[in-house]
Tab-separated table of C-alpha atoms in Angstrom:
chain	number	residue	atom	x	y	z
A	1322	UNK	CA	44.918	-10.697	-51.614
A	1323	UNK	CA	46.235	-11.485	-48.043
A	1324	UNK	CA	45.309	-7.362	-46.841
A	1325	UNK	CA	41.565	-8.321	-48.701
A	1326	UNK	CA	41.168	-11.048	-46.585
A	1327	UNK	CA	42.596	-9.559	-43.230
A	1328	UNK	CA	39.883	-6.161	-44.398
A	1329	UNK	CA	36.866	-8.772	-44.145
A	1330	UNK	CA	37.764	-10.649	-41.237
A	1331	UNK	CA	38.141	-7.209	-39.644
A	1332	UNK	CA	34.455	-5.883	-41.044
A	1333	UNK	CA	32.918	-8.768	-40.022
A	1334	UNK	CA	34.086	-9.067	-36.379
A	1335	UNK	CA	33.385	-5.636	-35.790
A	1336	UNK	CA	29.599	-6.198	-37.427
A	1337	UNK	CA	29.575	-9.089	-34.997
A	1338	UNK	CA	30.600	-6.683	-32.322
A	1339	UNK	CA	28.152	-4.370	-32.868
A	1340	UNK	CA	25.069	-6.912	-33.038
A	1341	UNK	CA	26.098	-7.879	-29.932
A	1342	UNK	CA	26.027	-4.447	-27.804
A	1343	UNK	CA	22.861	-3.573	-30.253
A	1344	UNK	CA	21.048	-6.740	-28.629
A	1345	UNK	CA	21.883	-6.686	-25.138
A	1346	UNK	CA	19.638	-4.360	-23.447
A	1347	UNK	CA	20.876	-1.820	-20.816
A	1348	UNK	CA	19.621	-3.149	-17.338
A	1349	UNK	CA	18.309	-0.208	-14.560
A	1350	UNK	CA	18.743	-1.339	-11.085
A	1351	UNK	CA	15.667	0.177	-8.719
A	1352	UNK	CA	15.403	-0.247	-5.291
A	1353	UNK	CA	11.807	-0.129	-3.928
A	1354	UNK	CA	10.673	-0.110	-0.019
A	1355	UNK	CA	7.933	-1.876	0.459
A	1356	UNK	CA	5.963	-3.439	3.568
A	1357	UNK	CA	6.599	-7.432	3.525
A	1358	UNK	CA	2.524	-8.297	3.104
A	1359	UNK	CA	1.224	-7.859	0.333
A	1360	UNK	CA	3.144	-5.531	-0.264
A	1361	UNK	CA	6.710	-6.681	-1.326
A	1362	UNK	CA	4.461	-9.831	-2.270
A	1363	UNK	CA	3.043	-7.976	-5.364
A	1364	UNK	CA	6.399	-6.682	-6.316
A	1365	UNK	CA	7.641	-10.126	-6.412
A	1366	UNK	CA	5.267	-11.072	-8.520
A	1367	UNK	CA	6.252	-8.428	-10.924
A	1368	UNK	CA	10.117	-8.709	-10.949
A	1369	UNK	CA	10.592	-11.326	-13.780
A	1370	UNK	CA	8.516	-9.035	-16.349
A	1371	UNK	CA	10.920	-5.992	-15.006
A	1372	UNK	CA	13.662	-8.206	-15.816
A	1373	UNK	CA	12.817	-8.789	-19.746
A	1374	UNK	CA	12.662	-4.765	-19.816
A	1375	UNK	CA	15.733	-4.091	-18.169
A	1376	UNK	CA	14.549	-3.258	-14.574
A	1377	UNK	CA	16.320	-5.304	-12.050
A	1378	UNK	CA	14.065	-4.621	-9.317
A	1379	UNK	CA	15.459	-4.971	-5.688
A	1380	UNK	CA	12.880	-5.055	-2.743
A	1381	UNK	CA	13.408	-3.630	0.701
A	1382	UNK	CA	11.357	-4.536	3.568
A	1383	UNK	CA	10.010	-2.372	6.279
A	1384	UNK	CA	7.940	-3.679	9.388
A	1385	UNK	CA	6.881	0.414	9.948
A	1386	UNK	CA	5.122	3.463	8.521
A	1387	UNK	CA	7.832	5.895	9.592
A	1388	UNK	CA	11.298	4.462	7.539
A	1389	UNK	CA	9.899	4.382	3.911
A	1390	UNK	CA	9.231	7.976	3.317
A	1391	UNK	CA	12.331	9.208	5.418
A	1392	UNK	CA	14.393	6.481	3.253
A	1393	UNK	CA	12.789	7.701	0.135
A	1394	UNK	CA	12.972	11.418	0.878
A	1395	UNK	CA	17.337	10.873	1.762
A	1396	UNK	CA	17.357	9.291	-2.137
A	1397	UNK	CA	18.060	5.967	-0.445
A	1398	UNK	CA	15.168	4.475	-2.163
A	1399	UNK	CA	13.997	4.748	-5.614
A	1400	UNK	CA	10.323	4.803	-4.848
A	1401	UNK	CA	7.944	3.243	-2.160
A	1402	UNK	CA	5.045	1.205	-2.235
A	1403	UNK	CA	3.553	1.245	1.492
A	1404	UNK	CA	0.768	4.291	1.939
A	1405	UNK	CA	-2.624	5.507	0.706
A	1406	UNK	CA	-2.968	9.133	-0.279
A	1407	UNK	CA	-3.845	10.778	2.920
A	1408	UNK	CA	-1.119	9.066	4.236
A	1409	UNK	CA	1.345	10.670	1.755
A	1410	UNK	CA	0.047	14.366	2.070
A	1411	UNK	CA	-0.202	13.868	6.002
A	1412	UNK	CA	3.776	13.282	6.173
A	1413	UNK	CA	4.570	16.032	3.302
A	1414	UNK	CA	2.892	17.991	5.153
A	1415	UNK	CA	4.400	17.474	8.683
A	1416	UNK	CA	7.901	16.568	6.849
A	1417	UNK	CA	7.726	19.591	4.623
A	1418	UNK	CA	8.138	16.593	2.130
A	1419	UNK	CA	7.737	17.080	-1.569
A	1420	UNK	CA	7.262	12.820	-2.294
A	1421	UNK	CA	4.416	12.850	-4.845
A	1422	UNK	CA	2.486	9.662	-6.151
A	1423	UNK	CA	3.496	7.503	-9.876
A	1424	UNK	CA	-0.035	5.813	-9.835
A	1425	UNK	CA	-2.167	3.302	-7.780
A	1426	UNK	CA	-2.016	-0.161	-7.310
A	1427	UNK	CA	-4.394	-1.846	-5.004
A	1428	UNK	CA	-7.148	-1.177	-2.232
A	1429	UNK	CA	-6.318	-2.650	1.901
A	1430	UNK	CA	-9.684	-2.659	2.945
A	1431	UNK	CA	-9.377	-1.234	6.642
A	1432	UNK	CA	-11.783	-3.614	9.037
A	1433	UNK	CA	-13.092	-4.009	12.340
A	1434	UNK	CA	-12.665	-7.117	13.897
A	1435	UNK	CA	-14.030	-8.414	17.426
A	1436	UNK	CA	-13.924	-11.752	19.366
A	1437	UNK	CA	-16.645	-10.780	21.236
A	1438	UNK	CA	-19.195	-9.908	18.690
A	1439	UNK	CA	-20.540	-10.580	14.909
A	1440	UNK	CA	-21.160	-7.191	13.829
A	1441	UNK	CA	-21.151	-3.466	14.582
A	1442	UNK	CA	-24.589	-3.336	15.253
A	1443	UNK	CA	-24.416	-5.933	18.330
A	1444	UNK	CA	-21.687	-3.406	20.188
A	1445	UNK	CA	-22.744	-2.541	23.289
A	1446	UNK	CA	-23.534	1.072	24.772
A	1447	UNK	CA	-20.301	2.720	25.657
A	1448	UNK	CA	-18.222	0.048	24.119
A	1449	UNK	CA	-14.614	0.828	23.219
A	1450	UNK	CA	-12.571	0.541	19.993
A	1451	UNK	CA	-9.312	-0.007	19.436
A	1452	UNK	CA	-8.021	2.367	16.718
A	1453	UNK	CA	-4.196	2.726	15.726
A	1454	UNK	CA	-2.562	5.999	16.132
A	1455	UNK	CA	-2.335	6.359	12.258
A	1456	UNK	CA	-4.039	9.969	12.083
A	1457	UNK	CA	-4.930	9.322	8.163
A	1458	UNK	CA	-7.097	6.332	8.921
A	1459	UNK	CA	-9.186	7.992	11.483
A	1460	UNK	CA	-11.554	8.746	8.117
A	1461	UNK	CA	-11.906	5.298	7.190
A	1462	UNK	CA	-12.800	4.580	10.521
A	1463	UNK	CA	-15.612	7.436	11.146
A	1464	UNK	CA	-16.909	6.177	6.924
A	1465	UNK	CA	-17.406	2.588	8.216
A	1466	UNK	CA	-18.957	3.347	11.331
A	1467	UNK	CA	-21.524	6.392	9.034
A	1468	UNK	CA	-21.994	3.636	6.534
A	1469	UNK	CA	-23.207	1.280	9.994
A	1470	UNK	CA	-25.493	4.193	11.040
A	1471	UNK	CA	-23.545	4.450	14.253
A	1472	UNK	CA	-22.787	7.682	14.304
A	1473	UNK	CA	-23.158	11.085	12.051
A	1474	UNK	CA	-20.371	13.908	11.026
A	1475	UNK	CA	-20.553	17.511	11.941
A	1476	UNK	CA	-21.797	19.392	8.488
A	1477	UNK	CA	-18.916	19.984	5.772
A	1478	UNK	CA	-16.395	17.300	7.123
A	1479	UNK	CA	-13.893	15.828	4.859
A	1480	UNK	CA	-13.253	12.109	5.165
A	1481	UNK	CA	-9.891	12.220	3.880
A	1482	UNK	CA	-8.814	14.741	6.975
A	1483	UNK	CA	-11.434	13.452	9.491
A	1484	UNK	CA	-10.942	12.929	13.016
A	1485	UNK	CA	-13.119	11.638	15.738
A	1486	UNK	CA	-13.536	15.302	16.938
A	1487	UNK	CA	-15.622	15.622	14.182
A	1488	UNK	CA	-18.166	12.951	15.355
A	1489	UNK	CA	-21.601	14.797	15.512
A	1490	UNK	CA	-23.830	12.457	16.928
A	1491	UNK	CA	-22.611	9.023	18.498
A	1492	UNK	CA	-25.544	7.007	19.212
A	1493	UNK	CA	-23.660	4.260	21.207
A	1494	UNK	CA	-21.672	6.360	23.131
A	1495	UNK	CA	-18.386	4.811	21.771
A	1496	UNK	CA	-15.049	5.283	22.888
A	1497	UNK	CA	-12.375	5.411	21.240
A	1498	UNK	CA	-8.701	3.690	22.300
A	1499	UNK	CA	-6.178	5.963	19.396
A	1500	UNK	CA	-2.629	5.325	20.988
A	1501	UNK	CA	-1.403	2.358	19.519
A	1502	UNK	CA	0.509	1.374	17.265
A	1503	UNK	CA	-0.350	-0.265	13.961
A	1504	UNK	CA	1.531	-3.593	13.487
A	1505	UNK	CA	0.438	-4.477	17.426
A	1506	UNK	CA	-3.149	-4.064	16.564
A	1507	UNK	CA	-4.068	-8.067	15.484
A	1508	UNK	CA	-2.017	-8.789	19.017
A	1509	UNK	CA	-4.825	-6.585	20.702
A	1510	UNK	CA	-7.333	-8.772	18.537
A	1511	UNK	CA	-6.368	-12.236	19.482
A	1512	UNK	CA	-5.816	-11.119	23.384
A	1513	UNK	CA	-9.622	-10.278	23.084
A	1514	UNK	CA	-8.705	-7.078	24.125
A	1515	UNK	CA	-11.369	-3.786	23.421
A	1516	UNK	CA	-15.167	-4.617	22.301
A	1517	UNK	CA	-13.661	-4.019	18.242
A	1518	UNK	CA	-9.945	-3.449	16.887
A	1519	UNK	CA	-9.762	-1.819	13.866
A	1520	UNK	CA	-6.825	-3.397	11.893
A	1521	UNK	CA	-5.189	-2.309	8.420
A	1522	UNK	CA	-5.172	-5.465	6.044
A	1523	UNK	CA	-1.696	-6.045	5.249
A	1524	UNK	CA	-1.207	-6.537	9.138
A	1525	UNK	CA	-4.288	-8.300	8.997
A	1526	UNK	CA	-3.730	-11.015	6.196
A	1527	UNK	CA	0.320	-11.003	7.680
A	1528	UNK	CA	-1.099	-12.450	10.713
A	1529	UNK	CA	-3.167	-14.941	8.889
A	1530	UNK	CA	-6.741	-13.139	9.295
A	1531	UNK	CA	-9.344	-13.044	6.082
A	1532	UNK	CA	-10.718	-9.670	5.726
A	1533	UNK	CA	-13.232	-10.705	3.522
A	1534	UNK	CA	-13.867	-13.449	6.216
A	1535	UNK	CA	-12.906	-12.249	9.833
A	1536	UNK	CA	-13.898	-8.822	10.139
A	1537	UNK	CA	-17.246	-7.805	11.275
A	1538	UNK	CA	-17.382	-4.514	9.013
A	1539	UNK	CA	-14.910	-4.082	5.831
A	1540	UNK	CA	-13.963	-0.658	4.333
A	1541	UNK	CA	-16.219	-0.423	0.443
A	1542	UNK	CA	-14.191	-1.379	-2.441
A	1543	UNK	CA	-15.122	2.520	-3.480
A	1544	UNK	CA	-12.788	4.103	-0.977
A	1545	UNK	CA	-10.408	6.574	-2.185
A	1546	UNK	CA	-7.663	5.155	-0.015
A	1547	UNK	CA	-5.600	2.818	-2.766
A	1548	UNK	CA	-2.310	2.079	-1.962
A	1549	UNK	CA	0.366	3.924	-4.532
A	1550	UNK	CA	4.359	4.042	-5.932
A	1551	UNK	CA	5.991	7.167	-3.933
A	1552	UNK	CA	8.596	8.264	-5.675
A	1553	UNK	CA	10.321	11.949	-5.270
A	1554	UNK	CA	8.726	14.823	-7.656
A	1555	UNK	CA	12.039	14.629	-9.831
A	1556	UNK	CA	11.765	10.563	-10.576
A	1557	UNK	CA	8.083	10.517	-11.599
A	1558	UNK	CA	8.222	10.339	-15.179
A	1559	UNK	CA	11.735	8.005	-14.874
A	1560	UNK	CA	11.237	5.543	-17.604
A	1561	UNK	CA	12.017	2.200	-14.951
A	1562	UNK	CA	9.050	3.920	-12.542
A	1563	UNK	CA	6.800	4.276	-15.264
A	1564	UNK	CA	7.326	0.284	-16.094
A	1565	UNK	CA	7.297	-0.395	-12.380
A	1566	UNK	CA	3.730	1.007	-12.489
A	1567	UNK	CA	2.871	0.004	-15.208
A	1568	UNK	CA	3.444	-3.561	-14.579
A	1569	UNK	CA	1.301	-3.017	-11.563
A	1570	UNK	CA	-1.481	-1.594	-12.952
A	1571	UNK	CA	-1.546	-4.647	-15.884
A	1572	UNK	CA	-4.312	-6.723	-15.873
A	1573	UNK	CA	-2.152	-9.789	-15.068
A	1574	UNK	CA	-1.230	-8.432	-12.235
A	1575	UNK	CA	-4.515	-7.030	-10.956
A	1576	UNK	CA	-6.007	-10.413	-11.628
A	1577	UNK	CA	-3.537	-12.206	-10.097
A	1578	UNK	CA	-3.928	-9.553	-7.026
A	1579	UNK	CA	-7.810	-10.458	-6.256
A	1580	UNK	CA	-7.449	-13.803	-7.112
A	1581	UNK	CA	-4.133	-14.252	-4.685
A	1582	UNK	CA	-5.699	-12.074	-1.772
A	1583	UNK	CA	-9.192	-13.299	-2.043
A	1584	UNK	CA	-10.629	-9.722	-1.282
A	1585	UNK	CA	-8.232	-9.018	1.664
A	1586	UNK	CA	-6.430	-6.883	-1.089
A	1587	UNK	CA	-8.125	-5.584	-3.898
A	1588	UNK	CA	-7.068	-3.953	-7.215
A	1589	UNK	CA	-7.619	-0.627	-8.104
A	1590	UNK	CA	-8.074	-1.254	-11.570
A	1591	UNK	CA	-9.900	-4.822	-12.092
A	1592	UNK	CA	-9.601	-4.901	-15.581
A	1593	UNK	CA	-6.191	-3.690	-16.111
A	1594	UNK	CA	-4.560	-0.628	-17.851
């Protein structure tokens, strides 16, 4: 009677046991480099939904455009969330990189901004703009000033690989300032300096600037510039990258994306995957 009794303690303990490791989840730790505004801010946002799936999301901030690829590339990074497309291709290419992207998350609506005047129109003849030395904006920049009727493109030009040798015709003789360096540019606006300064908008809303509001001519929510998840070819189809994106791409998140930024950052998909 006494080995019966020792038998069922021992069954049921070990039943016990087993509910237990059945129920806790296996957590995935994955480190993500991101620049602080918006955004690490998004990511945020997302990390307590990782966390009932298992994905303990860390966050790394980077204040550049250079560290988060070469970071991802080395493996010390799980995946990146900094760059557009062209951006991506533009360092494969010069890296002989092989980073590819897990899926879009939001739109930073490039802008110019000016202290001196209210649109692009009202720039005078000759008048110079300040342009960053980020070679896979330069299309964004020559598609704002088209779309402004300031200038035309020589026949067959690509936007996405566009540079300002390609201007055709520039009917207000502008002149272009391109050695500078991104996160100085909303310095450059608030000294006044230039006749425009053309300023990405996660520098833009870090330094407290509107897009929506402050800018004198803002990229179309159409452009084909949305901000993605790097991740190297291998980890694309990792289950904790899929539910990093996926979170992303939610509708909460999208909402809470246009809602939070106001238009200075817009999602990619407004209604939500």
């Amino acid at each position: 009677m006494k080995k019966k009794w020792l038998a069922a303690i021992a069954t049921l303990a070990l039943g016990a046991l087993v509910l237990t490791g059945c129920g806790k989840q296996k957590e995935t730790t994955l480190t993500v480099g991101a620049s602080s505004t918006p955004h690490a801010e998004i990511l945020k946002h997302v990390q307590p939904q990782l966390k009932k799936e298992g994905v303990n999301l860390k966050i790394k901030t980077f204040q550049d455009y250079v560290l988060p690829n070469k970071e991802l590339a080395s493996g010390d990074l799980d995946a990146n969330y900094f760059q557009h497309k062209p951006f991506l291709d533009n360092w494969n290419k010069k890296n002989h990189g092989t980073l590819v992207s897990a899926g879009n998350v939001h739109l930073e609506p490039i802008g110019f901004y000016s202290k001196k005047y209210k649109k692009l129109s009202d720039l005078p003849n000759g008048a110079t703009i300040l342009v960053s030395n980020n070679v896979a904006d330069y299309g964004r920049v020559l598609q704002i000033l088209k779309d402004a009727g300031l200038i035309t493109l020589k026949p067959g030009t690509k936007i996405e690989s566009a540079n300002f040798n390609d201007i055709q015709t520039n009917k207000k003789n502008l002149k272009f300032k391109t050695d500078l360096e991104p996160k100085l540019m909303t310095q450059f606006y608030k000294r006044g300096e230039g006749d425009a300064v053309v300023i990405n908008a996660n520098y833009a809303v870090q330094a407290g600037l509107n897009p929506k509001k402050d800018s004198i001519a803002l990229e179309k929510n159409s452009s084909p510039y949305a901000n993605l998840i790097a991740v190297q070819k291998k980890n694309k189809n990792n289950p904790a990258i899929k539910k990093l994106v996926k979170a992303l791409q939610s509708k909460s998140t999208q909402q809470w994306i246009n809602k939070h930024y106001n238009g200075g950052v817009v999602a990619v998909y407004p209604n939500g995957k």
